CSV table of C-alpha atoms in Angstrom, one decimal:
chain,number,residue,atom,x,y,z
A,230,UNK,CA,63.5,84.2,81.1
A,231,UNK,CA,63.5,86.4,84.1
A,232,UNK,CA,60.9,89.0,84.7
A,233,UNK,CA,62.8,92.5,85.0
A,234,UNK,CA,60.9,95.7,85.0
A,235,UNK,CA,61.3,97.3,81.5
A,236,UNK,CA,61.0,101.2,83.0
A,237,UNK,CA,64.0,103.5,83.0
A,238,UNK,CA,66.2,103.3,86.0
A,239,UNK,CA,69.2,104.4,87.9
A,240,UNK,CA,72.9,103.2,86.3
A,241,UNK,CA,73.7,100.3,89.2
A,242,UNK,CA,77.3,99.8,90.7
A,243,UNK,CA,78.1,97.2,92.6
A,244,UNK,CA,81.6,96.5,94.8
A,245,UNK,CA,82.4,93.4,97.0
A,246,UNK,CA,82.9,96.3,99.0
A,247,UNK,CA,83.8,100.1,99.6
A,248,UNK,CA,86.6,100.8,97.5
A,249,UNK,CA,83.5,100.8,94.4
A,250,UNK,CA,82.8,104.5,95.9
A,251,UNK,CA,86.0,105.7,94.1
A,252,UNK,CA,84.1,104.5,90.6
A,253,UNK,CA,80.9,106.0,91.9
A,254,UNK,CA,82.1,109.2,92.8
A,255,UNK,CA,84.5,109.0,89.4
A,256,UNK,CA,81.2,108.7,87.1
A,257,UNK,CA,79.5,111.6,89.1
A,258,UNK,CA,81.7,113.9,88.0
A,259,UNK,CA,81.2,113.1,84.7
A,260,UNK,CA,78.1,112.0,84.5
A,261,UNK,CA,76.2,113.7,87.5
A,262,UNK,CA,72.2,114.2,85.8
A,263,UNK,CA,71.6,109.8,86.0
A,264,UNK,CA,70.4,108.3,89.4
A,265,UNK,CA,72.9,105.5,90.7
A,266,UNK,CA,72.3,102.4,92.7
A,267,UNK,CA,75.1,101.4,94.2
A,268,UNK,CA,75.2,98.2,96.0
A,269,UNK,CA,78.1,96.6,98.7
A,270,UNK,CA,78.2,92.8,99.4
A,271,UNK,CA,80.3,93.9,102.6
A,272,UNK,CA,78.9,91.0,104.6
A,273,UNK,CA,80.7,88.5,102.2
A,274,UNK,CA,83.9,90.9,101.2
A,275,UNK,CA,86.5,90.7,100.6
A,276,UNK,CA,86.3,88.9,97.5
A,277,UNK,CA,90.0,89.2,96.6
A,278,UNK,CA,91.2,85.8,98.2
A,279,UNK,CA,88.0,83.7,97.1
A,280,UNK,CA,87.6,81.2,94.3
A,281,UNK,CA,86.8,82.0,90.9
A,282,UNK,CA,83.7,80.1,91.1
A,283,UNK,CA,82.4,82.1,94.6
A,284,UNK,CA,83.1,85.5,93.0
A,285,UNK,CA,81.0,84.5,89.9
A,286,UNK,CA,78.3,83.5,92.1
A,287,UNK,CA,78.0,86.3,94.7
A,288,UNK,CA,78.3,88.5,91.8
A,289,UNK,CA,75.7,87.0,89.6
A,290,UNK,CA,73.5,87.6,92.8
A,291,UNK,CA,73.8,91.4,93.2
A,292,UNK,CA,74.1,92.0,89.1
A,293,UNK,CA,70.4,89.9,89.4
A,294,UNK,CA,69.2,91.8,92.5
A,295,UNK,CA,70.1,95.1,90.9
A,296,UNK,CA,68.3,94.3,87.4
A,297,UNK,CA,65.6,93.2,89.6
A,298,UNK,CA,65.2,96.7,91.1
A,299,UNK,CA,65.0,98.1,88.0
A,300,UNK,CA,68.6,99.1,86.8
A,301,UNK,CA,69.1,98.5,82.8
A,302,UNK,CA,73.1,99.0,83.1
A,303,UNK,CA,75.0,97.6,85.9
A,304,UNK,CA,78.6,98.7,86.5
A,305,UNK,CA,81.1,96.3,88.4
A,306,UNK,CA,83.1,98.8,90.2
A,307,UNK,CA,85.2,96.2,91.8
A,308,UNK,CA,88.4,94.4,90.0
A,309,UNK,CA,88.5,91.0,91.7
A,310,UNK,CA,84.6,90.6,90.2
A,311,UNK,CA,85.7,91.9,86.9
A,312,UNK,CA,88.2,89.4,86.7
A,313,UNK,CA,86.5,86.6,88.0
A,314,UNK,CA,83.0,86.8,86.9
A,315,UNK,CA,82.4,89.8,84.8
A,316,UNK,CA,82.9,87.3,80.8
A,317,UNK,CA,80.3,84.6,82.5
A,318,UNK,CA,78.0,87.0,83.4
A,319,UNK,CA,78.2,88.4,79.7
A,320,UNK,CA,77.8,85.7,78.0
A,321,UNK,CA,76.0,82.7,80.1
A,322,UNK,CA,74.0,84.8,82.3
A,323,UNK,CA,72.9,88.1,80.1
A,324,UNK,CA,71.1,86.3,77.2
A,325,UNK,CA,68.9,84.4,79.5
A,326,UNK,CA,67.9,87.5,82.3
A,327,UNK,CA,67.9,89.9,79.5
A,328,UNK,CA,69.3,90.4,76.1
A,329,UNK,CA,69.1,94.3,76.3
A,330,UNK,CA,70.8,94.6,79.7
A,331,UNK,CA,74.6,95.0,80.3
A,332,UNK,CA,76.8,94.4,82.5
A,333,UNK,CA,80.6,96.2,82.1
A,334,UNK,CA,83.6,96.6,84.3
A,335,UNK,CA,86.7,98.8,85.5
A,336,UNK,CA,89.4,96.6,83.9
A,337,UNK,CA,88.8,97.1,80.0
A,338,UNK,CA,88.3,101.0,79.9
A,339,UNK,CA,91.7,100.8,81.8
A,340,UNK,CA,93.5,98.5,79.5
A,341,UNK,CA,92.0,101.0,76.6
A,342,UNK,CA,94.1,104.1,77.8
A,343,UNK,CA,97.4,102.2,79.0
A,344,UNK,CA,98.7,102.8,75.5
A,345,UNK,CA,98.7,106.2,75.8
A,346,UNK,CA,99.9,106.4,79.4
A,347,UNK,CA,103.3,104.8,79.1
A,348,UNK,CA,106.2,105.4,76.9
A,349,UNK,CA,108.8,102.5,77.5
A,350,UNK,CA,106.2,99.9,77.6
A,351,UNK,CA,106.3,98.8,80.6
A,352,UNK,CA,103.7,98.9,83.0
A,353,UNK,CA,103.1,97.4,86.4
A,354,UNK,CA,99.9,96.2,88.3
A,355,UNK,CA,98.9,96.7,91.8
A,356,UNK,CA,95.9,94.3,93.1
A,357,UNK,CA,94.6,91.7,95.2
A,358,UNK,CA,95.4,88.4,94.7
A,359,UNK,CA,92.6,87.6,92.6
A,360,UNK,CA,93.2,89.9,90.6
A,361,UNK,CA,96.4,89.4,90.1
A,362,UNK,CA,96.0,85.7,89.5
A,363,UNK,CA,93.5,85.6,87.2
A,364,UNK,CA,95.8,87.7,84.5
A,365,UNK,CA,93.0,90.0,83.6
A,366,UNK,CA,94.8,93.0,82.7
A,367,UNK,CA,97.6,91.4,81.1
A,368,UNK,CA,95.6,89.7,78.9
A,369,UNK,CA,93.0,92.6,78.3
A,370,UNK,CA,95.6,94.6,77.6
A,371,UNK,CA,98.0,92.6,75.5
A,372,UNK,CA,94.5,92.6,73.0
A,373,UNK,CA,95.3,96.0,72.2
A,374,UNK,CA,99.0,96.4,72.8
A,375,UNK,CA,100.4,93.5,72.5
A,376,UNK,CA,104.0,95.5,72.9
A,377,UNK,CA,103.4,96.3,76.3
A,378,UNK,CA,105.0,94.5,79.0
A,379,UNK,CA,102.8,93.9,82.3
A,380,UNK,CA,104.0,93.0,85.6
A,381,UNK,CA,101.7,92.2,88.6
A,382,UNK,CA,102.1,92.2,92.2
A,383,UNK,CA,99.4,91.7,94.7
A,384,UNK,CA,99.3,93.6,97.5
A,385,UNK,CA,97.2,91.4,100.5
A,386,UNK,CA,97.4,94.3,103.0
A,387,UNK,CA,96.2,97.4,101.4
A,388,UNK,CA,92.7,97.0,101.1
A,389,UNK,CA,92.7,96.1,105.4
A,390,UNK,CA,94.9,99.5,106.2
A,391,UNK,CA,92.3,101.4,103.8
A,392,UNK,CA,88.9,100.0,105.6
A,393,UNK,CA,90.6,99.6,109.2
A,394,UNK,CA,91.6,103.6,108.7
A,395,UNK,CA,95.3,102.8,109.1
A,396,UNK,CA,96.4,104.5,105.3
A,397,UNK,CA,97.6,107.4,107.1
A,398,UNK,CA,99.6,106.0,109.8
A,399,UNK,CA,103.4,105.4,109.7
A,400,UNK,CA,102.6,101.5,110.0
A,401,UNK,CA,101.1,101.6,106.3
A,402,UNK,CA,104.3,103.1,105.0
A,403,UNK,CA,106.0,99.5,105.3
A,404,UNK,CA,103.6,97.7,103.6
A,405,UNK,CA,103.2,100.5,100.7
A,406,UNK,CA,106.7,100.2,100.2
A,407,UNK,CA,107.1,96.9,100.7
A,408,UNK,CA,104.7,96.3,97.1
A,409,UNK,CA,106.2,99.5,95.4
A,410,UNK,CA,109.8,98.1,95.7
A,411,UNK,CA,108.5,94.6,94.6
A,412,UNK,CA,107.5,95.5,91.5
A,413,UNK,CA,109.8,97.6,90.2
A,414,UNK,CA,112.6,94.9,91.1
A,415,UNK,CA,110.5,92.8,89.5
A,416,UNK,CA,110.7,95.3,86.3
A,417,UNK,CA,112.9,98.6,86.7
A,418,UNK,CA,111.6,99.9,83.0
A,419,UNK,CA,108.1,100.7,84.6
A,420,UNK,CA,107.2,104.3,83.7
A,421,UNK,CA,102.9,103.3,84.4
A,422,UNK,CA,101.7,101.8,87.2
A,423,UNK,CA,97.8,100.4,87.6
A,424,UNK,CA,96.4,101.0,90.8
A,425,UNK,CA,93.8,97.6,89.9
A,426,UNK,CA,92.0,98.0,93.1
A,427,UNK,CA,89.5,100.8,93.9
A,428,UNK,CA,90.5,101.1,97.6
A,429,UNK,CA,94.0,101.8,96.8
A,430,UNK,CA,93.8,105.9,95.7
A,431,UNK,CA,93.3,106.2,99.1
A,432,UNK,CA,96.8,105.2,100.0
A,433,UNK,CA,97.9,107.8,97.2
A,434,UNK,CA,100.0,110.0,99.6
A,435,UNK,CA,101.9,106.9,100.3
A,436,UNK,CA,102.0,105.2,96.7
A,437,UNK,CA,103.3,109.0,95.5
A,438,UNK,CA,106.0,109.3,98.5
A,439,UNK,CA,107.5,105.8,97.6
A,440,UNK,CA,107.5,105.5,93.7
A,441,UNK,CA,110.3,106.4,91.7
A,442,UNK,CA,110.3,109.7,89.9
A,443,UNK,CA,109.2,109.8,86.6
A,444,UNK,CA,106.2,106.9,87.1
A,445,UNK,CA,102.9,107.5,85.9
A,446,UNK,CA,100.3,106.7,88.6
A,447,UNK,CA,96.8,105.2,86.5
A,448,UNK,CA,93.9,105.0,88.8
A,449,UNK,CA,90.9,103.8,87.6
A,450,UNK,CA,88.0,106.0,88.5
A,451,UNK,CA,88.4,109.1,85.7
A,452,UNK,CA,89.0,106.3,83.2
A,453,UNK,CA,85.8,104.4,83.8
A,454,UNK,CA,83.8,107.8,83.9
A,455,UNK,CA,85.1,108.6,80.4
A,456,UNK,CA,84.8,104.7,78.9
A,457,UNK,CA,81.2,105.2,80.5
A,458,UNK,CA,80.4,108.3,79.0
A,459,UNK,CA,81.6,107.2,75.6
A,460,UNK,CA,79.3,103.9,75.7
A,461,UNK,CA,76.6,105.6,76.7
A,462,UNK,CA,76.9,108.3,73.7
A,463,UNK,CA,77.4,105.2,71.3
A,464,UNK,CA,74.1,102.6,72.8
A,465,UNK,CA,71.3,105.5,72.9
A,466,UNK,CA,68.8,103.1,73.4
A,467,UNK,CA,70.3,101.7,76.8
A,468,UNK,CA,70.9,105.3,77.5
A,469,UNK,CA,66.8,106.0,77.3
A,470,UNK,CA,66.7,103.6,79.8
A,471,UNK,CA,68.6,105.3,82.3
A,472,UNK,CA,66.4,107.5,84.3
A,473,UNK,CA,67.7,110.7,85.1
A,474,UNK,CA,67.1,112.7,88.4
A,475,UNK,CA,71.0,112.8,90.4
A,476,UNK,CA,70.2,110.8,92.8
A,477,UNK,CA,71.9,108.0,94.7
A,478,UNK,CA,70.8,105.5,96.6
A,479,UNK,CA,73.2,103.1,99.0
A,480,UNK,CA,72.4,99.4,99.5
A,481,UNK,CA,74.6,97.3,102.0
A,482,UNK,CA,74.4,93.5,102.9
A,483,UNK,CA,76.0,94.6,106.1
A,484,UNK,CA,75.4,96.5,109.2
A,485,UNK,CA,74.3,100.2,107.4
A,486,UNK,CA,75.7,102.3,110.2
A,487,UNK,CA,79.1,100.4,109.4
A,488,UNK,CA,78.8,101.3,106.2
A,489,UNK,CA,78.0,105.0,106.9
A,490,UNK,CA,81.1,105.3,108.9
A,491,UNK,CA,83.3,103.6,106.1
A,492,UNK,CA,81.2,105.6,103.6
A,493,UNK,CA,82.6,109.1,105.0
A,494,UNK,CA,85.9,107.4,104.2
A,495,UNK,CA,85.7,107.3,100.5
A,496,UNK,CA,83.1,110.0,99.7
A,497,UNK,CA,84.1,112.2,102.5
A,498,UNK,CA,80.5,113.0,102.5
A,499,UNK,CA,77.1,111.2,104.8
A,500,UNK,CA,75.4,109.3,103.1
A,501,UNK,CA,71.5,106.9,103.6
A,502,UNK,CA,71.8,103.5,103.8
A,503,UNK,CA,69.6,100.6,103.2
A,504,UNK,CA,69.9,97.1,104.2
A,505,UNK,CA,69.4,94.4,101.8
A,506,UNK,CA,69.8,90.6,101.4
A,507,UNK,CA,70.1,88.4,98.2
């Protein structure tokens, strides 16, 4: 059994990443009195094209470094990590750290509003590849609707133009449009499409400009702010546990100013930040 401190806390998120700052700010609007941890493993991202079995373990890392610094609820505000390591954290990893502790991610509360989002049925999936290989939200979503038809494309570029501040020049228009017409070849009865990467609302100019009329764009962050809020209401005593005092604090395994630059990006705010290593 691991020794975790057993004091209230802030609500931790962690990203491979930056695009996890869309899920932070998300659950700040809806939850802004909690203090937040947020952690990026920048110096190992991007996690997209890396094996199942690397994602689990760099992610069982940070979800153990933030329990370790004293968060009770840990939030993985990246897709390719709630794909690929977010069930064996739950149930290998959870029971022997501690039983009371929690670990959830941005696919599920997702999957939990599709339903509602689309009326032909058909939905389609924007991602990495990771994410897109690993099936998550189809099968997430066929548990609850299994009526629903999903197709996924991945979309290798996007996440680069977002953190290399090329979204808004004419060179990302290609590659938006490139993934936009792919999938709705691919299925032509899509009226809902999942943005399943937290970097990509920051293409939404572009996404808008080249979808079809009539298609429902579904990012994630106002979902998992609601799912959040809901969970919390329902789990009192793991609410206690979150300490209370709107704060935020920023922990990179990269370069800080680096991540202050990209930071601005997402938040359009400055922001402290901390180094750390696992």
């Amino acid at each position: 059994m691991t020794h975790l401190p057993q004091t209230p806390g802030p609500i931790g998120i962690f990203d491979s990443g930056y695009g996890g700052l869309t899920i932070l700010h998300g659950i700040r609007q809806v939850l802004p009195e909690y203090d937040y941890l947020y952690l990026g493993d920048n110096a190992r991202a991007p996690y997209g094209p890396r094996s199942f079995d690397v994602v689990y373990e760099f992610t069982r890392q940070a979800v153990l470094k933030l329990f370790e610094m004293g968060c009770h609820l840990v939030i993985l505000g990246c897709n390719t990590a709630s794909a690929k390591a977010l069930r064996s954290i739950q149930q290998n990893d959870l029971p022997q750290w501690d039983g009371g502790r929690r670990v959830l991610g941005v696919i599920r509360p997702t999957a939990e509003v599709i339903g509602s989002l689309t009326k032909k049925r058909h939905i389609g999936i924007l991602a990495t590849e990771g994410t897109i290989k690993s099936r998550s939200y189809e099968l997430e979503i066929h548990k609850l609707y299994p009526d629903i038809q999903v197709t996924g494309v991945a979309c290798p570029f996007w996440v680069p133009l977002v953190e290399y501040h090329e979204a808004d020049s004419p060179g990302a228009d290609y590659f938006v449009k490139k993934r936009i017409d792919e999938v709705m070849r691919k299925d032509p009865e899509i009226d809902a499409l999942v943005l399943g990467c937290t970097h990509y609302p920051l293409l939404m100019p572009k996404i808008v400009k080249y979808l079809p009329a009539g298609v429902r764009i579904v990012p994630q962050g106002e979902y998992v702010a609601d799912s959040l809020s809901r969970y919390l209401q329902r789990h009192t005593d793991l609410d206690e546990r979150c300490s209370r005092g709107a704060s935020v604090r920023y922990l990179t395994t990269e370069n800080p100013d680096t991540f202050k630059l990209q930071a601005q990006t997402f938040l359009h705010e400055e922001v402290e930040v901390e180094h750390i290593e696992f």
